[in-house]
């Protein structure tokens, strides 16, 4: 088990933890920093101050109630559906690849792709916000024609690690795919 510090495409810190369970099984965990309490408080106070200013002008208490409700619902939705704390890639040479995402609320999303459906794992490039970024993806075979690719499954979509982190994961995955 090892732990390295990397950055995402925006320069924010990321942690890559990799575990070698056996020569055919490796797990990679990319973790982003937890939500900042200060940031949440600043957003909340901004919305509530704006609502208070509108209340002061209109003298309508529904504005304050709506601001509180919108803020609470917005935070709940953000924590449950958007903010991902960690993404996990588990590669098992004889079985397949499991991709998991853990949200800030504790909810988990898991996808499994069996090894017979995997054509390859590659580092791809894309244009994102006027710059070129790299991402790791799984090429899934088309069942009717094994030489063609039916879909591309991007990995670490939320954390968006830089190329140096992706290369480390890619090389380890290629070792396992080469053995099976």
Coordinates of C-alpha atoms in Angstrom, one line a residue:
X1 CA 0.0 0.0 0.0
X2 CA 1.3 3.4 -1.0
X3 CA 0.0 7.0 -1.0
X4 CA 1.1 9.7 -3.3
X5 CA 0.1 13.4 -3.6
X6 CA -0.9 14.7 -7.0
X7 CA -2.9 17.6 -8.3
X8 CA -6.0 17.8 -10.5
X9 CA -6.3 19.8 -13.7
X10 CA -7.0 22.9 -11.7
X11 CA -4.0 22.5 -9.4
X12 CA -6.0 21.4 -6.4
X13 CA -4.4 18.6 -4.3
X14 CA -5.4 15.0 -4.8
X15 CA -4.3 11.8 -3.1
X16 CA -3.6 8.6 -4.9
X17 CA -3.6 5.5 -2.7
X18 CA -2.8 2.3 -4.4
X19 CA -3.0 -1.2 -2.9
X20 CA -1.4 -4.3 -4.4
X21 CA -3.6 -7.2 -3.2
X22 CA -1.8 -9.7 -5.4
X23 CA 0.0 -9.7 -8.8
X24 CA -3.5 -10.0 -10.5
X25 CA -5.4 -7.5 -8.3
X26 CA -4.7 -3.9 -7.7
X27 CA -6.8 -1.1 -6.3
X28 CA -6.4 2.7 -6.9
X29 CA -8.2 5.3 -4.8
X30 CA -8.2 8.9 -5.9
X31 CA -9.4 11.2 -3.1
X32 CA -10.2 14.9 -3.2
X33 CA -10.1 17.1 -0.1
X34 CA -13.3 17.2 1.9
X35 CA -15.7 20.1 1.6
X36 CA -14.5 23.3 3.2
X37 CA -16.8 24.4 6.0
X38 CA -15.7 28.0 5.4
X39 CA -16.7 27.8 1.8
X40 CA -20.2 26.4 2.7
X41 CA -20.6 29.2 5.3
X42 CA -19.6 31.9 2.8
X43 CA -22.1 30.7 0.2
X44 CA -24.9 30.3 2.8
X45 CA -24.3 33.8 4.3
X46 CA -24.2 35.3 0.8
X47 CA -27.6 33.9 -0.1
X48 CA -29.1 34.8 3.2
X49 CA -27.7 38.4 3.1
X50 CA -29.1 38.8 -0.4
X51 CA -32.5 37.5 0.8
X52 CA -32.4 39.8 3.7
X53 CA -31.7 42.8 1.4
X54 CA -34.7 41.8 -0.7
X55 CA -36.8 41.3 2.4
X56 CA -35.8 44.8 3.6
X57 CA -37.0 46.3 0.4
X58 CA -40.2 44.2 -0.1
X59 CA -41.0 43.5 3.5
X60 CA -42.2 40.0 2.5
X61 CA -41.2 37.2 4.9
X62 CA -41.7 34.6 2.2
X63 CA -38.4 35.8 0.7
X64 CA -36.5 34.8 3.8
X65 CA -38.2 31.4 4.1
X66 CA -37.6 30.7 0.4
X67 CA -33.9 31.6 0.8
X68 CA -33.5 29.3 3.7
X69 CA -35.3 26.5 2.0
X70 CA -33.4 26.9 -1.3
X71 CA -30.1 27.0 0.5
X72 CA -30.8 23.8 2.5
X73 CA -32.2 21.9 -0.5
X74 CA -29.3 23.1 -2.7
X75 CA -26.7 21.9 -0.1
X76 CA -28.4 18.5 0.3
X77 CA -28.5 18.0 -3.5
X78 CA -24.9 19.0 -3.9
X79 CA -23.7 16.7 -1.1
X80 CA -25.8 13.7 -2.3
X81 CA -25.5 14.0 -6.1
X82 CA -22.5 16.1 -7.1
X83 CA -19.7 16.2 -4.5
X84 CA -17.6 13.0 -4.9
X85 CA -15.0 12.4 -2.1
X86 CA -13.2 9.5 -3.7
X87 CA -13.1 7.4 -6.8
X88 CA -11.9 3.8 -6.8
X89 CA -10.6 1.6 -9.5
X90 CA -10.3 -2.1 -8.7
X91 CA -8.6 -4.2 -11.3
X92 CA -8.8 -8.0 -11.0
X93 CA -7.0 -9.8 -13.8
X94 CA -9.2 -12.8 -14.1
X95 CA -12.6 -11.1 -13.4
X96 CA -12.7 -7.5 -14.5
X97 CA -12.7 -3.9 -13.4
X98 CA -14.8 -2.3 -10.8
X99 CA -15.3 1.5 -10.8
X100 CA -16.7 3.1 -7.7
X101 CA -17.5 6.7 -6.6
X102 CA -18.2 7.7 -3.0
X103 CA -20.2 10.9 -2.5
X104 CA -20.0 13.3 0.4
X105 CA -23.3 12.0 1.7
X106 CA -22.0 8.5 2.0
X107 CA -23.8 7.2 -1.1
X108 CA -21.8 5.0 -3.4
X109 CA -22.1 4.3 -7.1
X110 CA -20.4 1.1 -8.5
X111 CA -20.0 -0.3 -12.0
X112 CA -18.4 -3.6 -12.9
X113 CA -17.1 -4.4 -16.4
X114 CA -16.1 -8.1 -16.9
X115 CA -12.7 -8.8 -18.4
X116 CA -14.1 -10.5 -21.5
X117 CA -15.7 -7.2 -22.5
X118 CA -12.5 -5.1 -22.0
X119 CA -10.5 -4.3 -25.1
X120 CA -7.9 -2.0 -23.4
X121 CA -7.3 0.8 -21.0
X122 CA -5.9 3.9 -22.6
X123 CA -5.0 7.5 -21.7
X124 CA -7.1 9.7 -24.0
X125 CA -6.9 13.5 -24.5
X126 CA -9.7 16.0 -24.8
X127 CA -10.2 19.7 -25.1
X128 CA -11.8 21.0 -21.9
X129 CA -12.3 24.7 -21.2
X130 CA -9.8 25.8 -23.9
X131 CA -7.0 23.5 -22.8
X132 CA -6.0 19.9 -23.5
X133 CA -6.6 17.5 -20.6
X134 CA -5.8 13.8 -20.3
X135 CA -8.1 11.1 -18.9
X136 CA -8.0 7.4 -18.3
X137 CA -10.7 5.3 -20.0
X138 CA -11.7 1.7 -20.6
X139 CA -12.4 0.6 -24.2
X140 CA -15.3 -1.8 -24.1
X141 CA -15.5 -4.4 -26.9
X142 CA -18.6 -4.7 -29.1
X143 CA -20.1 -8.1 -28.5
X144 CA -20.8 -8.8 -32.2
X145 CA -17.4 -7.6 -33.4
X146 CA -14.5 -8.0 -30.9
X147 CA -12.1 -5.9 -32.9
X148 CA -14.3 -2.7 -32.6
X149 CA -15.1 -0.6 -29.6
X150 CA -18.7 -0.3 -28.5
X151 CA -18.2 2.3 -25.7
X152 CA -15.6 4.3 -23.8
X153 CA -15.9 4.4 -20.0
X154 CA -14.0 7.4 -18.6
X155 CA -12.4 6.9 -15.2
X156 CA -11.8 9.5 -12.4
X157 CA -14.3 11.9 -14.0
X158 CA -14.9 13.9 -10.9
X159 CA -11.3 14.2 -9.6
X160 CA -9.7 14.8 -13.1
X161 CA -6.1 14.0 -12.1
X162 CA -3.2 15.2 -14.1
X163 CA -1.2 13.1 -16.5
X164 CA 1.5 12.1 -14.0
X165 CA -1.1 10.4 -11.8
X166 CA -2.8 8.8 -14.8
X167 CA 0.4 7.3 -16.1
X168 CA 1.1 5.6 -12.7
X169 CA -2.4 4.0 -12.8
X170 CA -2.2 3.2 -16.5
X171 CA 1.1 1.3 -16.2
X172 CA -0.1 -0.8 -13.3
X173 CA -3.3 -1.6 -15.2
X174 CA -1.4 -2.6 -18.3
X175 CA 0.7 -5.0 -16.2
X176 CA -2.4 -6.8 -15.1
X177 CA -4.0 -6.8 -18.5
X178 CA -0.8 -8.1 -20.1
X179 CA -0.8 -11.1 -17.7
X180 CA -4.5 -12.1 -18.4

